[in-house]
Amino acid sequence: MSTILAISFGAFIGAPLRALVEQYVTRVRGPLTSLLLINSFGSLLAGFSIGAFSGDLRILLVIGLAGAFTTFSGWALAFTIYADALTQAGFAYSLRFARLAVAVIFATVVPVLAVWGGWLISQHASQGY
Amino acid sequence: MREASRLAVIGVGGVLGALSRAGVSQFFDQDRLELGDQSANFPWATLAINVTGAFLIGILAVALITDNSSYRKPFLITGFLGGFTTFSALALETVDLVDQGLWVTALVYLIVTVGAGLLAVNIGVRATRRVVRT
């Protein structure tokens, strides 16, 4: 029961927070930057929380907050729209593929590194740095 | 006020999505990582969640393209699917696999999730465009 409450509380904050960040950053920097920022920051939080907290607080932050703040479906949709835009802009196939591949790899690797970074921060923090 | 109720709708959708995600993880018996227990298991649950969510967002993005008056888009797309699918678990599980020395598994997990996810959105979009047109 406390698990369900912890997940719900985290997600009730995480999902609307994503909507707000997405709305603002998309307007000034576009949807891909917006999702990169959201997924990287959420992954940083998840990595940090795994290393720093336990029990219900960890469940709230990792499964609820970071889980609902970050998104894979919106990310995949944004790249589909980006691919369509590249096609309509008349880029050659090889150039389209290269641009898309670079963007996808970047947007995948950075959140993974962010988890690692968050975890490292938690380990240093617990040693009193 | 309108913005506040839109955010509340997204919040409720996000809660339902996150609880569904937790339910699927538990069903696959893969909620251990978040609980702090490392186990050398391929993260099938998150893979299934993310690819299914990607397929559904492809369908809904087309089906609700002209739907601007209601709360359906915020609830279903931003809220539910956004809360159901997750990038942080994908990233966490990848780092966990690397931490266990399973580099190849980690790489395969990332590539399969991204590849299948992008494919799933495309299939959802194309299939729904066909249905909506006719």
PDB file of C-alpha atoms in Angstrom:
ATOM      1  CA  MET A   1       0.000   0.000   0.000  1.00  0.00           C
ATOM      2  CA  SER A   2       2.783   2.430   0.904  1.00  0.00           C
ATOM      3  CA  THR A   3       4.493   1.470  -2.369  1.00  0.00           C
ATOM      4  CA  ILE A   4       1.402   2.455  -4.350  1.00  0.00           C
ATOM      5  CA  LEU A   5       1.163   5.754  -2.480  1.00  0.00           C
ATOM      6  CA  ALA A   6       4.870   6.486  -3.005  1.00  0.00           C
ATOM      7  CA  ILE A   7       4.684   5.793  -6.759  1.00  0.00           C
ATOM      8  CA  SER A   8       1.463   7.822  -7.102  1.00  0.00           C
ATOM      9  CA  PHE A   9       2.843  10.814  -5.243  1.00  0.00           C
ATOM     10  CA  GLY A  10       6.038  10.847  -7.307  1.00  0.00           C
ATOM     11  CA  ALA A  11       4.197  10.460 -10.599  1.00  0.00           C
ATOM     12  CA  PHE A  12       1.639  13.156  -9.713  1.00  0.00           C
ATOM     13  CA  ILE A  13       4.563  15.589  -9.475  1.00  0.00           C
ATOM     14  CA  GLY A  14       6.719  14.106 -12.238  1.00  0.00           C
ATOM     15  CA  ALA A  15       4.281  14.040 -15.160  1.00  0.00           C
ATOM     16  CA  PRO A  16       3.002  17.655 -14.852  1.00  0.00           C
ATOM     17  CA  LEU A  17       6.568  18.853 -14.242  1.00  0.00           C
ATOM     18  CA  ARG A  18       7.594  17.223 -17.530  1.00  0.00           C
ATOM     19  CA  ALA A  19       4.687  18.963 -19.273  1.00  0.00           C
ATOM     20  CA  LEU A  20       5.814  22.348 -17.936  1.00  0.00           C
ATOM     21  CA  VAL A  21       9.488  21.875 -18.840  1.00  0.00           C
ATOM     22  CA  GLU A  22       8.533  20.472 -22.258  1.00  0.00           C
ATOM     23  CA  GLN A  23       6.234  23.386 -22.985  1.00  0.00           C
ATOM     24  CA  TYR A  24       8.842  25.981 -22.108  1.00  0.00           C
ATOM     25  CA  VAL A  25      12.003  24.399 -23.566  1.00  0.00           C
ATOM     26  CA  THR A  26      10.246  23.273 -26.761  1.00  0.00           C
ATOM     27  CA  ARG A  27       9.279  26.881 -27.420  1.00  0.00           C
ATOM     28  CA  VAL A  28      12.816  28.207 -27.055  1.00  0.00           C
ATOM     29  CA  ARG A  29      14.977  25.235 -28.088  1.00  0.00           C
ATOM     30  CA  GLY A  30      12.763  22.705 -29.886  1.00  0.00           C
ATOM     31  CA  PRO A  31      11.334  19.301 -28.913  1.00  0.00           C
ATOM     32  CA  LEU A  32      14.532  17.221 -29.196  1.00  0.00           C
ATOM     33  CA  THR A  33      16.507  19.460 -26.822  1.00  0.00           C
ATOM     34  CA  SER A  34      13.530  19.539 -24.506  1.00  0.00           C
ATOM     35  CA  LEU A  35      13.333  15.727 -24.286  1.00  0.00           C
ATOM     36  CA  LEU A  36      17.110  15.385 -24.004  1.00  0.00           C
ATOM     37  CA  LEU A  37      17.044  17.746 -21.033  1.00  0.00           C
ATOM     38  CA  ILE A  38      14.055  16.014 -19.401  1.00  0.00           C
ATOM     39  CA  ASN A  39      15.416  12.490 -19.836  1.00  0.00           C
ATOM     40  CA  SER A  40      18.930  13.437 -18.762  1.00  0.00           C
ATOM     41  CA  PHE A  41      17.822  15.310 -15.678  1.00  0.00           C
ATOM     42  CA  GLY A  42      15.373  12.555 -14.679  1.00  0.00           C
ATOM     43  CA  SER A  43      18.079   9.921 -15.170  1.00  0.00           C
ATOM     44  CA  LEU A  44      20.499  11.952 -13.067  1.00  0.00           C
ATOM     45  CA  LEU A  45      17.886  12.057 -10.306  1.00  0.00           C
ATOM     46  CA  ALA A  46      17.268   8.294 -10.612  1.00  0.00           C
ATOM     47  CA  GLY A  47      20.973   7.461 -10.450  1.00  0.00           C
ATOM     48  CA  PHE A  48      21.450   9.742  -7.469  1.00  0.00           C
ATOM     49  CA  SER A  49      18.389   8.371  -5.639  1.00  0.00           C
ATOM     50  CA  ILE A  50      19.445   4.734  -6.147  1.00  0.00           C
ATOM     51  CA  GLY A  51      22.731   5.573  -4.450  1.00  0.00           C
ATOM     52  CA  ALA A  52      21.453   7.935  -1.772  1.00  0.00           C
ATOM     53  CA  PHE A  53      18.073   6.678  -0.535  1.00  0.00           C
ATOM     54  CA  SER A  54      16.278   3.479   0.370  1.00  0.00           C
ATOM     55  CA  GLY A  55      12.769   2.184   1.028  1.00  0.00           C
ATOM     56  CA  ASP A  56       9.662   4.158   0.112  1.00  0.00           C
ATOM     57  CA  LEU A  57      11.584   7.391  -0.531  1.00  0.00           C
ATOM     58  CA  ARG A  58      13.659   5.622  -3.185  1.00  0.00           C
ATOM     59  CA  ILE A  59      10.505   4.151  -4.749  1.00  0.00           C
ATOM     60  CA  LEU A  60       8.868   7.595  -4.752  1.00  0.00           C
ATOM     61  CA  LEU A  61      11.868   9.262  -6.408  1.00  0.00           C
ATOM     62  CA  VAL A  62      13.000   6.497  -8.787  1.00  0.00           C
ATOM     63  CA  ILE A  63       9.805   4.730  -9.923  1.00  0.00           C
ATOM     64  CA  GLY A  64       7.365   7.586  -9.309  1.00  0.00           C
ATOM     65  CA  LEU A  65       9.075  10.930  -9.897  1.00  0.00           C
ATOM     66  CA  ALA A  66      11.963  10.108 -12.273  1.00  0.00           C
ATOM     67  CA  GLY A  67       9.947   7.332 -13.952  1.00  0.00           C
ATOM     68  CA  ALA A  68       7.029   9.602 -14.805  1.00  0.00           C
ATOM     69  CA  PHE A  69       9.151  12.714 -15.457  1.00  0.00           C
ATOM     70  CA  THR A  70      11.199  10.944 -18.128  1.00  0.00           C
ATOM     71  CA  THR A  71       9.473   9.469 -21.144  1.00  0.00           C
ATOM     72  CA  PHE A  72      10.303   7.031 -23.889  1.00  0.00           C
ATOM     73  CA  SER A  73       7.084   7.259 -25.915  1.00  0.00           C
ATOM     74  CA  GLY A  74       7.271  11.045 -26.311  1.00  0.00           C
ATOM     75  CA  TRP A  75      10.948  10.705 -27.177  1.00  0.00           C
ATOM     76  CA  ALA A  76      10.297   8.130 -29.901  1.00  0.00           C
ATOM     77  CA  LEU A  77       7.413  10.217 -31.283  1.00  0.00           C
ATOM     78  CA  ALA A  78       9.605  13.335 -31.415  1.00  0.00           C
ATOM     79  CA  PHE A  79      12.196  11.482 -33.506  1.00  0.00           C
ATOM     80  CA  THR A  80       9.505  10.197 -35.848  1.00  0.00           C
ATOM     81  CA  ILE A  81       8.318  13.772 -36.382  1.00  0.00           C
ATOM     82  CA  TYR A  82      11.947  14.918 -36.821  1.00  0.00           C
ATOM     83  CA  ALA A  83      12.500  12.216 -39.461  1.00  0.00           C
ATOM     84  CA  ASP A  84       9.386  13.386 -41.330  1.00  0.00           C
ATOM     85  CA  ALA A  85      10.604  16.990 -41.163  1.00  0.00           C
ATOM     86  CA  LEU A  86      13.994  15.980 -42.615  1.00  0.00           C
ATOM     87  CA  THR A  87      12.215  14.161 -45.450  1.00  0.00           C
ATOM     88  CA  GLN A  88      10.024  17.176 -46.193  1.00  0.00           C
ATOM     89  CA  ALA A  89      13.041  19.489 -46.102  1.00  0.00           C
ATOM     90  CA  GLY A  90      14.350  17.472 -49.054  1.00  0.00           C
ATOM     91  CA  PHE A  91      17.512  16.033 -47.518  1.00  0.00           C
ATOM     92  CA  ALA A  92      19.112  13.126 -49.360  1.00  0.00           C
ATOM     93  CA  TYR A  93      18.468   9.739 -47.798  1.00  0.00           C
ATOM     94  CA  SER A  94      22.020   9.198 -46.562  1.00  0.00           C
ATOM     95  CA  LEU A  95      22.167  12.658 -44.994  1.00  0.00           C
ATOM     96  CA  ARG A  96      18.753  12.184 -43.367  1.00  0.00           C
ATOM     97  CA  PHE A  97      19.855   8.858 -41.945  1.00  0.00           C
ATOM     98  CA  ALA A  98      23.138  10.283 -40.642  1.00  0.00           C
ATOM     99  CA  ARG A  99      21.465  13.267 -38.962  1.00  0.00           C
ATOM    100  CA  LEU A 100      18.807  11.089 -37.379  1.00  0.00           C
ATOM    101  CA  ALA A 101      21.358   8.512 -36.212  1.00  0.00           C
ATOM    102  CA  VAL A 102      23.570  11.135 -34.565  1.00  0.00           C
ATOM    103  CA  ALA A 103      20.591  12.720 -32.797  1.00  0.00           C
ATOM    104  CA  VAL A 104      19.206   9.360 -31.613  1.00  0.00           C
ATOM    105  CA  ILE A 105      22.571   8.133 -30.329  1.00  0.00           C
ATOM    106  CA  PHE A 106      23.200  11.413 -28.526  1.00  0.00           C
ATOM    107  CA  ALA A 107      19.743  11.401 -26.935  1.00  0.00           C
ATOM    108  CA  THR A 108      20.253   7.800 -25.778  1.00  0.00           C
ATOM    109  CA  VAL A 109      23.806   7.956 -24.474  1.00  0.00           C
ATOM    110  CA  VAL A 110      23.529  11.213 -22.496  1.00  0.00           C
ATOM    111  CA  PRO A 111      20.748   9.950 -20.141  1.00  0.00           C
ATOM    112  CA  VAL A 112      22.732   6.730 -19.563  1.00  0.00           C
ATOM    113  CA  LEU A 113      25.797   8.772 -18.605  1.00  0.00           C
ATOM    114  CA  ALA A 114      23.530  10.940 -16.432  1.00  0.00           C
ATOM    115  CA  VAL A 115      22.481   7.878 -14.366  1.00  0.00           C
ATOM    116  CA  TRP A 116      26.128   7.041 -13.857  1.00  0.00           C
ATOM    117  CA  GLY A 117      26.903  10.665 -12.948  1.00  0.00           C
ATOM    118  CA  GLY A 118      24.027  10.827 -10.482  1.00  0.00           C
ATOM    119  CA  TRP A 119      25.183   7.619  -8.838  1.00  0.00           C
ATOM    120  CA  LEU A 120      28.763   8.929  -8.574  1.00  0.00           C
ATOM    121  CA  ILE A 121      27.509  12.152  -6.975  1.00  0.00           C
ATOM    122  CA  SER A 122      25.573  10.132  -4.383  1.00  0.00           C
ATOM    123  CA  GLN A 123      28.675   8.103  -3.524  1.00  0.00           C
ATOM    124  CA  HIS A 124      30.792  11.239  -3.070  1.00  0.00           C
ATOM    125  CA  ALA A 125      28.037  12.933  -1.078  1.00  0.00           C
ATOM    126  CA  SER A 126      27.839   9.983   1.306  1.00  0.00           C
ATOM    127  CA  GLN A 127      31.592  10.230   1.870  1.00  0.00           C
ATOM    128  CA  GLY A 128      31.161  13.804   3.033  1.00  0.00           C
ATOM    129  CA  TYR A 129      32.522  15.720   0.048  1.00  0.00           C
TER     130      TYR A 129
ATOM    131  CA  MET B   1      -7.034  28.103 -13.760  1.00  0.00           C
ATOM    132  CA  ARG B   2      -7.409  26.289 -17.034  1.00  0.00           C
ATOM    133  CA  GLU B   3      -3.681  25.562 -17.011  1.00  0.00           C
ATOM    134  CA  ALA B   4      -3.921  24.229 -13.455  1.00  0.00           C
ATOM    135  CA  SER B   5      -6.679  21.784 -14.380  1.00  0.00           C
ATOM    136  CA  ARG B   6      -4.723  20.668 -17.452  1.00  0.00           C
ATOM    137  CA  LEU B   7      -1.720  19.939 -15.231  1.00  0.00           C
ATOM    138  CA  ALA B   8      -3.956  18.058 -12.780  1.00  0.00           C
ATOM    139  CA  VAL B   9      -5.303  15.927 -15.647  1.00  0.00           C
ATOM    140  CA  ILE B  10      -1.710  15.189 -16.705  1.00  0.00           C
ATOM    141  CA  GLY B  11      -0.906  14.316 -13.090  1.00  0.00           C
ATOM    142  CA  VAL B  12      -3.768  11.822 -12.816  1.00  0.00           C
ATOM    143  CA  GLY B  13      -2.828  10.267 -16.161  1.00  0.00           C
ATOM    144  CA  GLY B  14       0.799  10.098 -15.020  1.00  0.00           C
ATOM    145  CA  VAL B  15      -0.156   8.327 -11.775  1.00  0.00           C
ATOM    146  CA  LEU B  16      -2.203   5.715 -13.650  1.00  0.00           C
ATOM    147  CA  GLY B  17       0.625   5.260 -16.153  1.00  0.00           C
ATOM    148  CA  ALA B  18       3.301   4.891 -13.469  1.00  0.00           C
ATOM    149  CA  LEU B  19       1.195   2.416 -11.467  1.00  0.00           C
ATOM    150  CA  SER B  20       0.582   0.379 -14.641  1.00  0.00           C
ATOM    151  CA  ARG B  21       4.334   0.397 -15.277  1.00  0.00           C
ATOM    152  CA  ALA B  22       5.005  -0.799 -11.728  1.00  0.00           C
ATOM    153  CA  GLY B  23       2.358  -3.497 -12.184  1.00  0.00           C
ATOM    154  CA  VAL B  24       3.978  -4.775 -15.382  1.00  0.00           C
ATOM    155  CA  SER B  25       7.433  -4.751 -13.712  1.00  0.00           C
ATOM    156  CA  GLN B  26       6.065  -6.749 -10.810  1.00  0.00           C
ATOM    157  CA  PHE B  27       4.340  -9.174 -13.168  1.00  0.00           C
ATOM    158  CA  PHE B  28       7.681  -9.821 -14.892  1.00  0.00           C
ATOM    159  CA  ASP B  29       9.211 -10.033 -11.401  1.00  0.00           C
ATOM    160  CA  GLN B  30      11.590  -7.219 -12.355  1.00  0.00           C
ATOM    161  CA  ASP B  31      10.977  -4.573  -9.752  1.00  0.00           C
ATOM    162  CA  ARG B  32      14.134  -5.536  -7.889  1.00  0.00           C
ATOM    163  CA  LEU B  33      16.553  -2.983  -9.345  1.00  0.00           C
ATOM    164  CA  GLU B  34      14.557  -0.089  -7.957  1.00  0.00           C
ATOM    165  CA  LEU B  35      14.525  -1.909  -4.646  1.00  0.00           C
ATOM    166  CA  GLY B  36      18.298  -2.081  -4.705  1.00  0.00           C
ATOM    167  CA  ASP B  37      18.880  -5.734  -5.553  1.00  0.00           C
ATOM    168  CA  GLN B  38      21.078  -6.421  -8.554  1.00  0.00           C
ATOM    169  CA  SER B  39      20.207  -9.466 -10.578  1.00  0.00           C
ATOM    170  CA  ALA B  40      21.595 -10.445 -13.957  1.00  0.00           C
ATOM    171  CA  ASN B  41      18.273 -10.422 -15.749  1.00  0.00           C
ATOM    172  CA  PHE B  42      17.454  -8.987 -19.145  1.00  0.00           C
ATOM    173  CA  PRO B  43      15.066  -6.066 -18.467  1.00  0.00           C
ATOM    174  CA  TRP B  44      12.105  -7.495 -20.397  1.00  0.00           C
ATOM    175  CA  ALA B  45       9.533  -5.531 -18.417  1.00  0.00           C
ATOM    176  CA  THR B  46      10.843  -2.055 -19.300  1.00  0.00           C
ATOM    177  CA  LEU B  47      11.437  -3.144 -22.898  1.00  0.00           C
ATOM    178  CA  ALA B  48       7.829  -4.341 -23.206  1.00  0.00           C
ATOM    179  CA  ILE B  49       6.500  -1.196 -21.493  1.00  0.00           C
ATOM    180  CA  ASN B  50       8.470   1.232 -23.665  1.00  0.00           C
ATOM    181  CA  VAL B  51       7.779  -0.483 -26.988  1.00  0.00           C
ATOM    182  CA  THR B  52       4.051  -0.887 -26.219  1.00  0.00           C
ATOM    183  CA  GLY B  53       3.857   2.767 -25.144  1.00  0.00           C
ATOM    184  CA  ALA B  54       5.650   3.860 -28.313  1.00  0.00           C
ATOM    185  CA  PHE B  55       3.162   1.923 -30.453  1.00  0.00           C
ATOM    186  CA  LEU B  56       0.217   3.473 -28.587  1.00  0.00           C
ATOM    187  CA  ILE B  57       1.599   7.032 -28.870  1.00  0.00           C
ATOM    188  CA  GLY B  58       1.901   6.523 -32.646  1.00  0.00           C
ATOM    189  CA  ILE B  59      -1.778   5.566 -32.797  1.00  0.00           C
ATOM    190  CA  LEU B  60      -2.964   8.381 -30.509  1.00  0.00           C
ATOM    191  CA  ALA B  61      -0.813  11.092 -32.109  1.00  0.00           C
ATOM    192  CA  VAL B  62      -2.653  10.489 -35.393  1.00  0.00           C
ATOM    193  CA  ALA B  63      -6.088   9.671 -33.963  1.00  0.00           C
ATOM    194  CA  LEU B  64      -6.156  12.795 -31.773  1.00  0.00           C
ATOM    195  CA  ILE B  65      -4.423  15.144 -34.233  1.00  0.00           C
ATOM    196  CA  THR B  66      -7.451  17.446 -34.540  1.00  0.00           C
ATOM    197  CA  ASP B  67      -8.567  16.968 -30.943  1.00  0.00           C
ATOM    198  CA  ASN B  68      -7.627  20.266 -29.307  1.00  0.00           C
ATOM    199  CA  SER B  69     -10.715  21.091 -27.330  1.00  0.00           C
ATOM    200  CA  SER B  70     -10.685  18.314 -24.766  1.00  0.00           C
ATOM    201  CA  TYR B  71      -8.467  16.867 -22.078  1.00  0.00           C
ATOM    202  CA  ARG B  72      -7.923  13.659 -24.002  1.00  0.00           C
ATOM    203  CA  LYS B  73      -4.444  14.537 -25.317  1.00  0.00           C
ATOM    204  CA  PRO B  74      -3.049  15.741 -21.957  1.00  0.00           C
ATOM    205  CA  PHE B  75      -4.554  12.745 -20.151  1.00  0.00           C
ATOM    206  CA  LEU B  76      -3.677   9.970 -22.595  1.00  0.00           C
ATOM    207  CA  ILE B  77      -0.481  11.153 -24.297  1.00  0.00           C
ATOM    208  CA  THR B  78       1.333  13.484 -21.895  1.00  0.00           C
ATOM    209  CA  GLY B  79      -0.068  11.922 -18.733  1.00  0.00           C
ATOM    210  CA  PHE B  80      -0.694   8.205 -19.139  1.00  0.00           C
ATOM    211  CA  LEU B  81       1.795   7.231 -21.862  1.00  0.00           C
ATOM    212  CA  GLY B  82       4.386   9.691 -20.562  1.00  0.00           C
ATOM    213  CA  GLY B  83       4.092   8.195 -17.087  1.00  0.00           C
ATOM    214  CA  PHE B  84       3.849   4.607 -18.340  1.00  0.00           C
ATOM    215  CA  THR B  85       6.972   4.703 -20.514  1.00  0.00           C
ATOM    216  CA  THR B  86      10.232   5.767 -18.961  1.00  0.00           C
ATOM    217  CA  PHE B  87      13.731   6.709 -19.970  1.00  0.00           C
ATOM    218  CA  SER B  88      15.248   6.697 -16.501  1.00  0.00           C
ATOM    219  CA  ALA B  89      14.593   2.960 -15.959  1.00  0.00           C
ATOM    220  CA  LEU B  90      16.095   2.234 -19.385  1.00  0.00           C
ATOM    221  CA  ALA B  91      19.191   4.223 -18.445  1.00  0.00           C
ATOM    222  CA  LEU B  92      19.362   2.707 -14.938  1.00  0.00           C
ATOM    223  CA  GLU B  93      19.100  -0.856 -16.214  1.00  0.00           C
ATOM    224  CA  THR B  94      21.751  -0.197 -18.853  1.00  0.00           C
ATOM    225  CA  VAL B  95      24.184   1.106 -16.234  1.00  0.00           C
ATOM    226  CA  ASP B  96      23.273  -1.836 -13.996  1.00  0.00           C
ATOM    227  CA  LEU B  97      24.118  -4.324 -16.758  1.00  0.00           C
ATOM    228  CA  VAL B  98      27.439  -2.558 -17.440  1.00  0.00           C
ATOM    229  CA  ASP B  99      28.151  -2.594 -13.712  1.00  0.00           C
ATOM    230  CA  GLN B 100      27.762  -6.371 -13.751  1.00  0.00           C
ATOM    231  CA  GLY B 101      30.238  -6.599 -16.632  1.00  0.00           C
ATOM    232  CA  LEU B 102      27.507  -7.434 -19.141  1.00  0.00           C
ATOM    233  CA  TRP B 103      28.595  -4.888 -21.758  1.00  0.00           C
ATOM    234  CA  VAL B 104      27.170  -6.732 -24.734  1.00  0.00           C
ATOM    235  CA  THR B 105      23.809  -7.288 -23.023  1.00  0.00           C
ATOM    236  CA  ALA B 106      23.687  -3.588 -22.099  1.00  0.00           C
ATOM    237  CA  LEU B 107      24.406  -2.541 -25.684  1.00  0.00           C
ATOM    238  CA  VAL B 108      21.876  -5.015 -27.095  1.00  0.00           C
ATOM    239  CA  TYR B 109      19.267  -3.768 -24.602  1.00  0.00           C
ATOM    240  CA  LEU B 110      19.772  -0.136 -25.673  1.00  0.00           C
ATOM    241  CA  ILE B 111      19.799  -0.858 -29.393  1.00  0.00           C
ATOM    242  CA  VAL B 112      16.766  -3.177 -29.268  1.00  0.00           C
ATOM    243  CA  THR B 113      14.727  -0.702 -27.174  1.00  0.00           C
ATOM    244  CA  VAL B 114      15.536   2.285 -29.394  1.00  0.00           C
ATOM    245  CA  GLY B 115      15.120   0.341 -32.660  1.00  0.00           C
ATOM    246  CA  ALA B 116      11.888  -1.399 -31.671  1.00  0.00           C
ATOM    247  CA  GLY B 117      10.534   1.807 -30.111  1.00  0.00           C
ATOM    248  CA  LEU B 118      11.077   3.918 -33.224  1.00  0.00           C
ATOM    249  CA  LEU B 119       9.655   1.117 -35.392  1.00  0.00           C
ATOM    250  CA  ALA B 120       6.616   0.800 -33.118  1.00  0.00           C
ATOM    251  CA  VAL B 121       5.812   4.534 -33.396  1.00  0.00           C
ATOM    252  CA  ASN B 122       6.053   4.286 -37.188  1.00  0.00           C
ATOM    253  CA  ILE B 123       3.792   1.243 -37.371  1.00  0.00           C
ATOM    254  CA  GLY B 124       1.265   2.928 -35.067  1.00  0.00           C
ATOM    255  CA  VAL B 125       1.303   6.144 -37.122  1.00  0.00           C
ATOM    256  CA  ARG B 126       1.009   4.412 -40.511  1.00  0.00           C
ATOM    257  CA  ALA B 127      -1.697   1.982 -39.444  1.00  0.00           C
ATOM    258  CA  THR B 128      -3.812   4.743 -37.899  1.00  0.00           C
ATOM    259  CA  ARG B 129      -3.377   7.053 -40.913  1.00  0.00           C
ATOM    260  CA  ARG B 130      -4.825   4.298 -43.073  1.00  0.00           C
ATOM    261  CA  VAL B 131      -7.825   3.781 -40.819  1.00  0.00           C
ATOM    262  CA  VAL B 132      -8.484   7.506 -40.328  1.00  0.00           C
ATOM    263  CA  ARG B 133      -8.373   8.261 -44.067  1.00  0.00           C
ATOM    264  CA  THR B 134     -10.904   5.629 -45.110  1.00  0.00           C
TER     265      THR B 134
END
